[in-house]
């Protein structure tokens, strides 16, 4: 029995298996989100129950770069996965760049499809992904740390304010560090504790 477990652990941590897991992860994310996703590299450590992803990029529905993460590391619970529960003890995102926008104040933001996918919300009429089934997944993140975050926000239809006034329609923040204490998604509810 122990030799079988060692063999399985060795197979999962092999370069071939990690490339396959990365490919399957990209495939699942692209199907769930309906947009291109890129992951350059992946390391899996079963003993430390840690997954580390490198070079993540996510495009919005207009195929424009929306999010990039240099390194995303997560310590995961393996047993809850068998019950469709993703339990993450510690999540670390380093080197996060997000380009977020709305065309007009009365339109949805370019990231709304990600929120809808996490909530398993049915797509709007005319959405190219209408009718796509999505499996429910309970998500439980104990702590999430974000470091070296750069965020750009724009409402394209609004003019840029000049001077020293904060412009809520156009801003960029850089080199931010923050921590979220808990993120939970169960059934249709998404809860974030800061």
JSON list of C-alpha atoms in Angstrom, two decimals:
[
{"chain": "A", "resi": 1, "resn": "UNK", "atom": "CA", "xyz": [0.00, 0.00, 0.00]},
{"chain": "A", "resi": 2, "resn": "UNK", "atom": "CA", "xyz": [2.75, 2.49, 0.92]},
{"chain": "A", "resi": 3, "resn": "UNK", "atom": "CA", "xyz": [4.64, 1.77, -2.30]},
{"chain": "A", "resi": 4, "resn": "UNK", "atom": "CA", "xyz": [1.50, 2.46, -4.33]},
{"chain": "A", "resi": 5, "resn": "UNK", "atom": "CA", "xyz": [1.04, 5.83, -2.58]},
{"chain": "A", "resi": 6, "resn": "UNK", "atom": "CA", "xyz": [4.70, 6.70, -3.18]},
{"chain": "A", "resi": 7, "resn": "UNK", "atom": "CA", "xyz": [4.27, 5.72, -6.83]},
{"chain": "A", "resi": 8, "resn": "UNK", "atom": "CA", "xyz": [1.16, 7.89, -7.21]},
{"chain": "A", "resi": 9, "resn": "UNK", "atom": "CA", "xyz": [2.88, 10.83, -5.49]},
{"chain": "A", "resi": 10, "resn": "UNK", "atom": "CA", "xyz": [5.90, 10.42, -7.76]},
{"chain": "A", "resi": 11, "resn": "UNK", "atom": "CA", "xyz": [3.72, 10.27, -10.86]},
{"chain": "A", "resi": 12, "resn": "UNK", "atom": "CA", "xyz": [1.75, 13.41, -9.93]},
{"chain": "A", "resi": 13, "resn": "UNK", "atom": "CA", "xyz": [4.90, 15.39, -9.19]},
{"chain": "A", "resi": 14, "resn": "UNK", "atom": "CA", "xyz": [6.60, 14.31, -12.45]},
{"chain": "A", "resi": 15, "resn": "UNK", "atom": "CA", "xyz": [7.16, 16.94, -15.14]},
{"chain": "A", "resi": 16, "resn": "UNK", "atom": "CA", "xyz": [4.91, 15.07, -17.60]},
{"chain": "A", "resi": 17, "resn": "UNK", "atom": "CA", "xyz": [2.00, 14.84, -15.16]},
{"chain": "A", "resi": 18, "resn": "UNK", "atom": "CA", "xyz": [2.34, 18.47, -14.10]},
{"chain": "A", "resi": 19, "resn": "UNK", "atom": "CA", "xyz": [2.20, 19.56, -17.77]},
{"chain": "A", "resi": 20, "resn": "UNK", "atom": "CA", "xyz": [-0.94, 17.42, -18.19]},
{"chain": "A", "resi": 21, "resn": "UNK", "atom": "CA", "xyz": [-2.52, 18.84, -15.01]},
{"chain": "A", "resi": 22, "resn": "UNK", "atom": "CA", "xyz": [-1.73, 22.38, -16.18]},
{"chain": "A", "resi": 23, "resn": "UNK", "atom": "CA", "xyz": [-3.28, 21.65, -19.59]},
{"chain": "A", "resi": 24, "resn": "UNK", "atom": "CA", "xyz": [-6.42, 20.20, -17.97]},
{"chain": "A", "resi": 25, "resn": "UNK", "atom": "CA", "xyz": [-6.63, 23.15, -15.56]},
{"chain": "A", "resi": 26, "resn": "UNK", "atom": "CA", "xyz": [-6.44, 25.64, -18.45]},
{"chain": "A", "resi": 27, "resn": "UNK", "atom": "CA", "xyz": [-9.04, 23.62, -20.36]},
{"chain": "A", "resi": 28, "resn": "UNK", "atom": "CA", "xyz": [-11.45, 23.60, -17.39]},
{"chain": "A", "resi": 29, "resn": "UNK", "atom": "CA", "xyz": [-10.97, 27.31, -16.67]},
{"chain": "A", "resi": 30, "resn": "UNK", "atom": "CA", "xyz": [-11.51, 28.24, -20.32]},
{"chain": "A", "resi": 31, "resn": "UNK", "atom": "CA", "xyz": [-14.70, 26.15, -20.40]},
{"chain": "A", "resi": 32, "resn": "UNK", "atom": "CA", "xyz": [-15.94, 27.67, -17.11]},
{"chain": "A", "resi": 33, "resn": "UNK", "atom": "CA", "xyz": [-15.11, 31.27, -18.04]},
{"chain": "A", "resi": 34, "resn": "UNK", "atom": "CA", "xyz": [-15.58, 31.15, -21.81]},
{"chain": "A", "resi": 35, "resn": "UNK", "atom": "CA", "xyz": [-12.38, 33.10, -22.50]},
{"chain": "A", "resi": 36, "resn": "UNK", "atom": "CA", "xyz": [-8.68, 32.33, -23.10]},
{"chain": "A", "resi": 37, "resn": "UNK", "atom": "CA", "xyz": [-6.55, 31.46, -20.05]},
{"chain": "A", "resi": 38, "resn": "UNK", "atom": "CA", "xyz": [-2.77, 30.95, -19.97]},
{"chain": "A", "resi": 39, "resn": "UNK", "atom": "CA", "xyz": [-0.66, 29.24, -17.29]},
{"chain": "A", "resi": 40, "resn": "UNK", "atom": "CA", "xyz": [3.07, 29.08, -18.06]},
{"chain": "A", "resi": 41, "resn": "UNK", "atom": "CA", "xyz": [4.15, 26.66, -15.33]},
{"chain": "A", "resi": 42, "resn": "UNK", "atom": "CA", "xyz": [3.02, 24.56, -12.40]},
{"chain": "A", "resi": 43, "resn": "UNK", "atom": "CA", "xyz": [4.57, 22.84, -9.39]},
{"chain": "A", "resi": 44, "resn": "UNK", "atom": "CA", "xyz": [2.67, 20.32, -7.28]},
{"chain": "A", "resi": 45, "resn": "UNK", "atom": "CA", "xyz": [3.87, 19.10, -3.89]},
{"chain": "A", "resi": 46, "resn": "UNK", "atom": "CA", "xyz": [1.62, 16.44, -2.41]},
{"chain": "A", "resi": 47, "resn": "UNK", "atom": "CA", "xyz": [3.52, 16.23, 0.84]},
{"chain": "A", "resi": 48, "resn": "UNK", "atom": "CA", "xyz": [3.14, 19.97, 1.42]},
{"chain": "A", "resi": 49, "resn": "UNK", "atom": "CA", "xyz": [-0.31, 19.88, -0.23]},
{"chain": "A", "resi": 50, "resn": "UNK", "atom": "CA", "xyz": [0.75, 22.90, -2.24]},
{"chain": "A", "resi": 51, "resn": "UNK", "atom": "CA", "xyz": [0.08, 23.91, -5.82]},
{"chain": "A", "resi": 52, "resn": "UNK", "atom": "CA", "xyz": [2.03, 26.80, -7.34]},
{"chain": "A", "resi": 53, "resn": "UNK", "atom": "CA", "xyz": [1.10, 28.30, -10.71]},
{"chain": "A", "resi": 54, "resn": "UNK", "atom": "CA", "xyz": [3.36, 30.64, -12.68]},
{"chain": "A", "resi": 55, "resn": "UNK", "atom": "CA", "xyz": [2.61, 33.14, -15.43]},
{"chain": "A", "resi": 56, "resn": "UNK", "atom": "CA", "xyz": [-1.19, 33.23, -15.28]},
{"chain": "A", "resi": 57, "resn": "UNK", "atom": "CA", "xyz": [-3.06, 35.38, -17.78]},
{"chain": "A", "resi": 58, "resn": "UNK", "atom": "CA", "xyz": [-6.80, 35.81, -18.23]},
{"chain": "A", "resi": 59, "resn": "UNK", "atom": "CA", "xyz": [-8.48, 37.69, -21.05]},
{"chain": "A", "resi": 60, "resn": "UNK", "atom": "CA", "xyz": [-11.84, 39.41, -20.86]},
{"chain": "A", "resi": 61, "resn": "UNK", "atom": "CA", "xyz": [-14.70, 38.66, -23.25]},
{"chain": "A", "resi": 62, "resn": "UNK", "atom": "CA", "xyz": [-13.20, 41.07, -25.82]},
{"chain": "A", "resi": 63, "resn": "UNK", "atom": "CA", "xyz": [-9.97, 38.99, -25.76]},
{"chain": "A", "resi": 64, "resn": "UNK", "atom": "CA", "xyz": [-8.07, 41.84, -24.09]},
{"chain": "A", "resi": 65, "resn": "UNK", "atom": "CA", "xyz": [-5.65, 41.09, -21.25]},
{"chain": "A", "resi": 66, "resn": "UNK", "atom": "CA", "xyz": [-7.59, 41.58, -18.02]},
{"chain": "A", "resi": 67, "resn": "UNK", "atom": "CA", "xyz": [-5.54, 39.85, -15.33]},
{"chain": "A", "resi": 68, "resn": "UNK", "atom": "CA", "xyz": [-2.02, 38.55, -14.91]},
{"chain": "A", "resi": 69, "resn": "UNK", "atom": "CA", "xyz": [-0.46, 36.93, -11.88]},
{"chain": "A", "resi": 70, "resn": "UNK", "atom": "CA", "xyz": [3.27, 36.18, -11.70]},
{"chain": "A", "resi": 71, "resn": "UNK", "atom": "CA", "xyz": [2.91, 33.50, -8.99]},
{"chain": "A", "resi": 72, "resn": "UNK", "atom": "CA", "xyz": [-0.14, 31.96, -7.35]},
{"chain": "A", "resi": 73, "resn": "UNK", "atom": "CA", "xyz": [0.48, 29.50, -4.53]},
{"chain": "A", "resi": 74, "resn": "UNK", "atom": "CA", "xyz": [-2.16, 27.58, -2.61]},
{"chain": "A", "resi": 75, "resn": "UNK", "atom": "CA", "xyz": [-2.10, 25.01, 0.18]},
{"chain": "A", "resi": 76, "resn": "UNK", "atom": "CA", "xyz": [-5.10, 22.80, -0.52]},
{"chain": "A", "resi": 77, "resn": "UNK", "atom": "CA", "xyz": [-7.09, 20.16, 1.31]},
{"chain": "A", "resi": 78, "resn": "UNK", "atom": "CA", "xyz": [-6.99, 16.97, -0.77]},
{"chain": "A", "resi": 79, "resn": "UNK", "atom": "CA", "xyz": [-9.82, 14.99, 0.84]},
{"chain": "A", "resi": 80, "resn": "UNK", "atom": "CA", "xyz": [-12.55, 17.67, 0.41]},
{"chain": "A", "resi": 81, "resn": "UNK", "atom": "CA", "xyz": [-11.90, 17.58, -3.38]},
{"chain": "A", "resi": 82, "resn": "UNK", "atom": "CA", "xyz": [-13.69, 14.22, -3.49]},
{"chain": "A", "resi": 83, "resn": "UNK", "atom": "CA", "xyz": [-16.86, 16.00, -2.28]},
{"chain": "A", "resi": 84, "resn": "UNK", "atom": "CA", "xyz": [-16.55, 18.86, -4.85]},
{"chain": "A", "resi": 85, "resn": "UNK", "atom": "CA", "xyz": [-15.18, 21.18, -2.17]},
{"chain": "A", "resi": 86, "resn": "UNK", "atom": "CA", "xyz": [-12.06, 23.23, -2.78]},
{"chain": "A", "resi": 87, "resn": "UNK", "atom": "CA", "xyz": [-10.53, 24.07, 0.60]},
{"chain": "A", "resi": 88, "resn": "UNK", "atom": "CA", "xyz": [-7.52, 26.40, 0.48]},
{"chain": "A", "resi": 89, "resn": "UNK", "atom": "CA", "xyz": [-5.70, 27.03, 3.74]},
{"chain": "A", "resi": 90, "resn": "UNK", "atom": "CA", "xyz": [-3.39, 29.73, 2.40]},
{"chain": "A", "resi": 91, "resn": "UNK", "atom": "CA", "xyz": [-3.58, 31.52, -0.95]},
{"chain": "A", "resi": 92, "resn": "UNK", "atom": "CA", "xyz": [-0.72, 33.77, -2.08]},
{"chain": "A", "resi": 93, "resn": "UNK", "atom": "CA", "xyz": [-0.84, 35.91, -5.21]},
{"chain": "A", "resi": 94, "resn": "UNK", "atom": "CA", "xyz": [2.35, 37.79, -6.11]},
{"chain": "A", "resi": 95, "resn": "UNK", "atom": "CA", "xyz": [2.74, 40.27, -8.94]},
{"chain": "A", "resi": 96, "resn": "UNK", "atom": "CA", "xyz": [-0.94, 40.84, -9.76]},
{"chain": "A", "resi": 97, "resn": "UNK", "atom": "CA", "xyz": [-1.87, 43.22, -12.59]},
{"chain": "A", "resi": 98, "resn": "UNK", "atom": "CA", "xyz": [-5.54, 43.89, -13.38]},
{"chain": "A", "resi": 99, "resn": "UNK", "atom": "CA", "xyz": [-7.00, 46.05, -16.15]},
{"chain": "A", "resi": 100, "resn": "UNK", "atom": "CA", "xyz": [-10.64, 46.59, -15.23]},
{"chain": "A", "resi": 101, "resn": "UNK", "atom": "CA", "xyz": [-13.14, 48.80, -16.99]},
{"chain": "A", "resi": 102, "resn": "UNK", "atom": "CA", "xyz": [-16.68, 49.61, -18.02]},
{"chain": "A", "resi": 103, "resn": "UNK", "atom": "CA", "xyz": [-17.56, 50.98, -21.43]},
{"chain": "A", "resi": 104, "resn": "UNK", "atom": "CA", "xyz": [-20.22, 53.21, -19.80]},
{"chain": "A", "resi": 105, "resn": "UNK", "atom": "CA", "xyz": [-21.48, 53.65, -16.23]},
{"chain": "A", "resi": 106, "resn": "UNK", "atom": "CA", "xyz": [-24.64, 51.67, -17.03]},
{"chain": "A", "resi": 107, "resn": "UNK", "atom": "CA", "xyz": [-22.85, 48.61, -18.52]},
{"chain": "A", "resi": 108, "resn": "UNK", "atom": "CA", "xyz": [-21.32, 45.59, -16.83]},
{"chain": "A", "resi": 109, "resn": "UNK", "atom": "CA", "xyz": [-17.62, 45.68, -16.00]},
{"chain": "A", "resi": 110, "resn": "UNK", "atom": "CA", "xyz": [-15.23, 43.55, -18.06]},
{"chain": "A", "resi": 111, "resn": "UNK", "atom": "CA", "xyz": [-14.75, 41.18, -15.08]},
{"chain": "A", "resi": 112, "resn": "UNK", "atom": "CA", "xyz": [-18.47, 40.52, -14.44]},
{"chain": "A", "resi": 113, "resn": "UNK", "atom": "CA", "xyz": [-18.33, 37.19, -16.31]},
{"chain": "A", "resi": 114, "resn": "UNK", "atom": "CA", "xyz": [-15.81, 35.88, -13.73]},
{"chain": "A", "resi": 115, "resn": "UNK", "atom": "CA", "xyz": [-18.15, 36.73, -10.84]},
{"chain": "A", "resi": 116, "resn": "UNK", "atom": "CA", "xyz": [-21.06, 35.15, -12.71]},
{"chain": "A", "resi": 117, "resn": "UNK", "atom": "CA", "xyz": [-19.01, 31.97, -13.32]},
{"chain": "A", "resi": 118, "resn": "UNK", "atom": "CA", "xyz": [-18.08, 31.73, -9.63]},
{"chain": "A", "resi": 119, "resn": "UNK", "atom": "CA", "xyz": [-21.72, 32.16, -8.67]},
{"chain": "A", "resi": 120, "resn": "UNK", "atom": "CA", "xyz": [-22.85, 29.70, -11.38]},
{"chain": "A", "resi": 121, "resn": "UNK", "atom": "CA", "xyz": [-25.18, 32.42, -12.62]},
{"chain": "A", "resi": 122, "resn": "UNK", "atom": "CA", "xyz": [-27.05, 31.57, -15.79]},
{"chain": "A", "resi": 123, "resn": "UNK", "atom": "CA", "xyz": [-25.72, 33.56, -18.74]},
{"chain": "A", "resi": 124, "resn": "UNK", "atom": "CA", "xyz": [-27.81, 36.38, -20.16]},
{"chain": "A", "resi": 125, "resn": "UNK", "atom": "CA", "xyz": [-29.92, 35.81, -23.27]},
{"chain": "A", "resi": 126, "resn": "UNK", "atom": "CA", "xyz": [-27.77, 35.94, -26.36]},
{"chain": "A", "resi": 127, "resn": "UNK", "atom": "CA", "xyz": [-24.64, 35.01, -24.42]},
{"chain": "A", "resi": 128, "resn": "UNK", "atom": "CA", "xyz": [-22.46, 32.65, -26.44]},
{"chain": "A", "resi": 129, "resn": "UNK", "atom": "CA", "xyz": [-22.22, 30.33, -23.42]},
{"chain": "A", "resi": 130, "resn": "UNK", "atom": "CA", "xyz": [-25.99, 30.01, -22.93]},
{"chain": "A", "resi": 131, "resn": "UNK", "atom": "CA", "xyz": [-27.01, 26.49, -22.07]},
{"chain": "A", "resi": 132, "resn": "UNK", "atom": "CA", "xyz": [-23.54, 25.52, -20.79]},
{"chain": "A", "resi": 133, "resn": "UNK", "atom": "CA", "xyz": [-23.81, 23.44, -17.62]},
{"chain": "A", "resi": 134, "resn": "UNK", "atom": "CA", "xyz": [-21.43, 24.22, -14.81]},
{"chain": "A", "resi": 135, "resn": "UNK", "atom": "CA", "xyz": [-20.74, 21.87, -11.94]},
{"chain": "A", "resi": 136, "resn": "UNK", "atom": "CA", "xyz": [-21.26, 23.28, -8.46]},
{"chain": "A", "resi": 137, "resn": "UNK", "atom": "CA", "xyz": [-18.08, 23.72, -6.44]},
{"chain": "A", "resi": 138, "resn": "UNK", "atom": "CA", "xyz": [-17.92, 24.80, -2.83]},
{"chain": "A", "resi": 139, "resn": "UNK", "atom": "CA", "xyz": [-14.97, 27.11, -2.23]},
{"chain": "A", "resi": 140, "resn": "UNK", "atom": "CA", "xyz": [-13.40, 27.80, 1.16]},
{"chain": "A", "resi": 141, "resn": "UNK", "atom": "CA", "xyz": [-10.30, 30.03, 1.35]},
{"chain": "A", "resi": 142, "resn": "UNK", "atom": "CA", "xyz": [-9.04, 30.56, 4.90]},
{"chain": "A", "resi": 143, "resn": "UNK", "atom": "CA", "xyz": [-6.56, 33.38, 4.13]},
{"chain": "A", "resi": 144, "resn": "UNK", "atom": "CA", "xyz": [-5.56, 35.12, 0.91]},
{"chain": "A", "resi": 145, "resn": "UNK", "atom": "CA", "xyz": [-2.55, 37.42, 0.61]},
{"chain": "A", "resi": 146, "resn": "UNK", "atom": "CA", "xyz": [-2.00, 39.64, -2.41]},
{"chain": "A", "resi": 147, "resn": "UNK", "atom": "CA", "xyz": [1.36, 41.36, -2.88]},
{"chain": "A", "resi": 148, "resn": "UNK", "atom": "CA", "xyz": [2.70, 43.73, -5.56]},
{"chain": "A", "resi": 149, "resn": "UNK", "atom": "CA", "xyz": [-0.78, 44.45, -6.89]},
{"chain": "A", "resi": 150, "resn": "UNK", "atom": "CA", "xyz": [-1.32, 46.92, -9.72]},
{"chain": "A", "resi": 151, "resn": "UNK", "atom": "CA", "xyz": [-4.91, 47.84, -10.58]},
{"chain": "A", "resi": 152, "resn": "UNK", "atom": "CA", "xyz": [-6.11, 50.10, -13.37]},
{"chain": "A", "resi": 153, "resn": "UNK", "atom": "CA", "xyz": [-9.80, 51.12, -13.50]},
{"chain": "A", "resi": 154, "resn": "UNK", "atom": "CA", "xyz": [-11.53, 53.10, -16.23]},
{"chain": "A", "resi": 155, "resn": "UNK", "atom": "CA", "xyz": [-15.06, 54.07, -17.24]},
{"chain": "A", "resi": 156, "resn": "UNK", "atom": "CA", "xyz": [-14.30, 54.84, -20.89]},
{"chain": "A", "resi": 157, "resn": "UNK", "atom": "CA", "xyz": [-17.34, 57.06, -21.51]},
{"chain": "A", "resi": 158, "resn": "UNK", "atom": "CA", "xyz": [-16.43, 59.48, -18.69]},
{"chain": "A", "resi": 159, "resn": "UNK", "atom": "CA", "xyz": [-13.97, 62.36, -19.14]},
{"chain": "A", "resi": 160, "resn": "UNK", "atom": "CA", "xyz": [-10.72, 62.36, -17.17]},
{"chain": "A", "resi": 161, "resn": "UNK", "atom": "CA", "xyz": [-10.65, 64.93, -14.34]},
{"chain": "A", "resi": 162, "resn": "UNK", "atom": "CA", "xyz": [-7.57, 67.06, -14.11]},
{"chain": "A", "resi": 163, "resn": "UNK", "atom": "CA", "xyz": [-5.66, 68.39, -11.14]},
{"chain": "A", "resi": 164, "resn": "UNK", "atom": "CA", "xyz": [-5.26, 66.77, -7.74]},
{"chain": "A", "resi": 165, "resn": "UNK", "atom": "CA", "xyz": [-8.84, 65.47, -7.53]},
{"chain": "A", "resi": 166, "resn": "UNK", "atom": "CA", "xyz": [-9.41, 61.74, -7.13]},
{"chain": "A", "resi": 167, "resn": "UNK", "atom": "CA", "xyz": [-11.19, 60.52, -10.24]},
{"chain": "A", "resi": 168, "resn": "UNK", "atom": "CA", "xyz": [-13.37, 57.50, -9.40]},
{"chain": "A", "resi": 169, "resn": "UNK", "atom": "CA", "xyz": [-13.82, 56.84, -13.14]},
{"chain": "A", "resi": 170, "resn": "UNK", "atom": "CA", "xyz": [-10.10, 56.64, -13.95]},
{"chain": "A", "resi": 171, "resn": "UNK", "atom": "CA", "xyz": [-7.39, 55.58, -11.53]},
{"chain": "A", "resi": 172, "resn": "UNK", "atom": "CA", "xyz": [-4.38, 53.36, -11.14]},
{"chain": "A", "resi": 173, "resn": "UNK", "atom": "CA", "xyz": [-2.98, 52.01, -7.88]},
{"chain": "A", "resi": 174, "resn": "UNK", "atom": "CA", "xyz": [0.39, 50.28, -7.71]},
{"chain": "A", "resi": 175, "resn": "UNK", "atom": "CA", "xyz": [2.47, 48.17, -5.36]},
{"chain": "A", "resi": 176, "resn": "UNK", "atom": "CA", "xyz": [-0.42, 47.39, -3.01]},
{"chain": "A", "resi": 177, "resn": "UNK", "atom": "CA", "xyz": [-0.38, 44.61, -0.41]},
{"chain": "A", "resi": 178, "resn": "UNK", "atom": "CA", "xyz": [-3.55, 43.30, 1.24]},
{"chain": "A", "resi": 179, "resn": "UNK", "atom": "CA", "xyz": [-4.94, 40.28, 3.04]},
{"chain": "A", "resi": 180, "resn": "UNK", "atom": "CA", "xyz": [-8.41, 38.72, 3.00]},
{"chain": "A", "resi": 181, "resn": "UNK", "atom": "CA", "xyz": [-9.32, 36.58, 5.99]},
{"chain": "A", "resi": 182, "resn": "UNK", "atom": "CA", "xyz": [-11.94, 34.35, 4.41]},
{"chain": "A", "resi": 183, "resn": "UNK", "atom": "CA", "xyz": [-13.63, 33.67, 1.06]},
{"chain": "A", "resi": 184, "resn": "UNK", "atom": "CA", "xyz": [-16.48, 31.17, 0.91]},
{"chain": "A", "resi": 185, "resn": "UNK", "atom": "CA", "xyz": [-18.69, 30.06, -1.93]},
{"chain": "A", "resi": 186, "resn": "UNK", "atom": "CA", "xyz": [-21.38, 27.55, -1.16]},
{"chain": "A", "resi": 187, "resn": "UNK", "atom": "CA", "xyz": [-24.19, 26.83, -3.58]},
{"chain": "A", "resi": 188, "resn": "UNK", "atom": "CA", "xyz": [-25.11, 30.27, -4.97]},
{"chain": "A", "resi": 189, "resn": "UNK", "atom": "CA", "xyz": [-23.71, 32.42, -2.14]},
{"chain": "A", "resi": 190, "resn": "UNK", "atom": "CA", "xyz": [-20.30, 34.11, -2.23]},
{"chain": "A", "resi": 191, "resn": "UNK", "atom": "CA", "xyz": [-18.99, 35.56, 1.05]},
{"chain": "A", "resi": 192, "resn": "UNK", "atom": "CA", "xyz": [-15.77, 37.58, 1.49]},
{"chain": "A", "resi": 193, "resn": "UNK", "atom": "CA", "xyz": [-14.43, 38.64, 4.93]},
{"chain": "A", "resi": 194, "resn": "UNK", "atom": "CA", "xyz": [-11.75, 41.31, 4.97]}
]
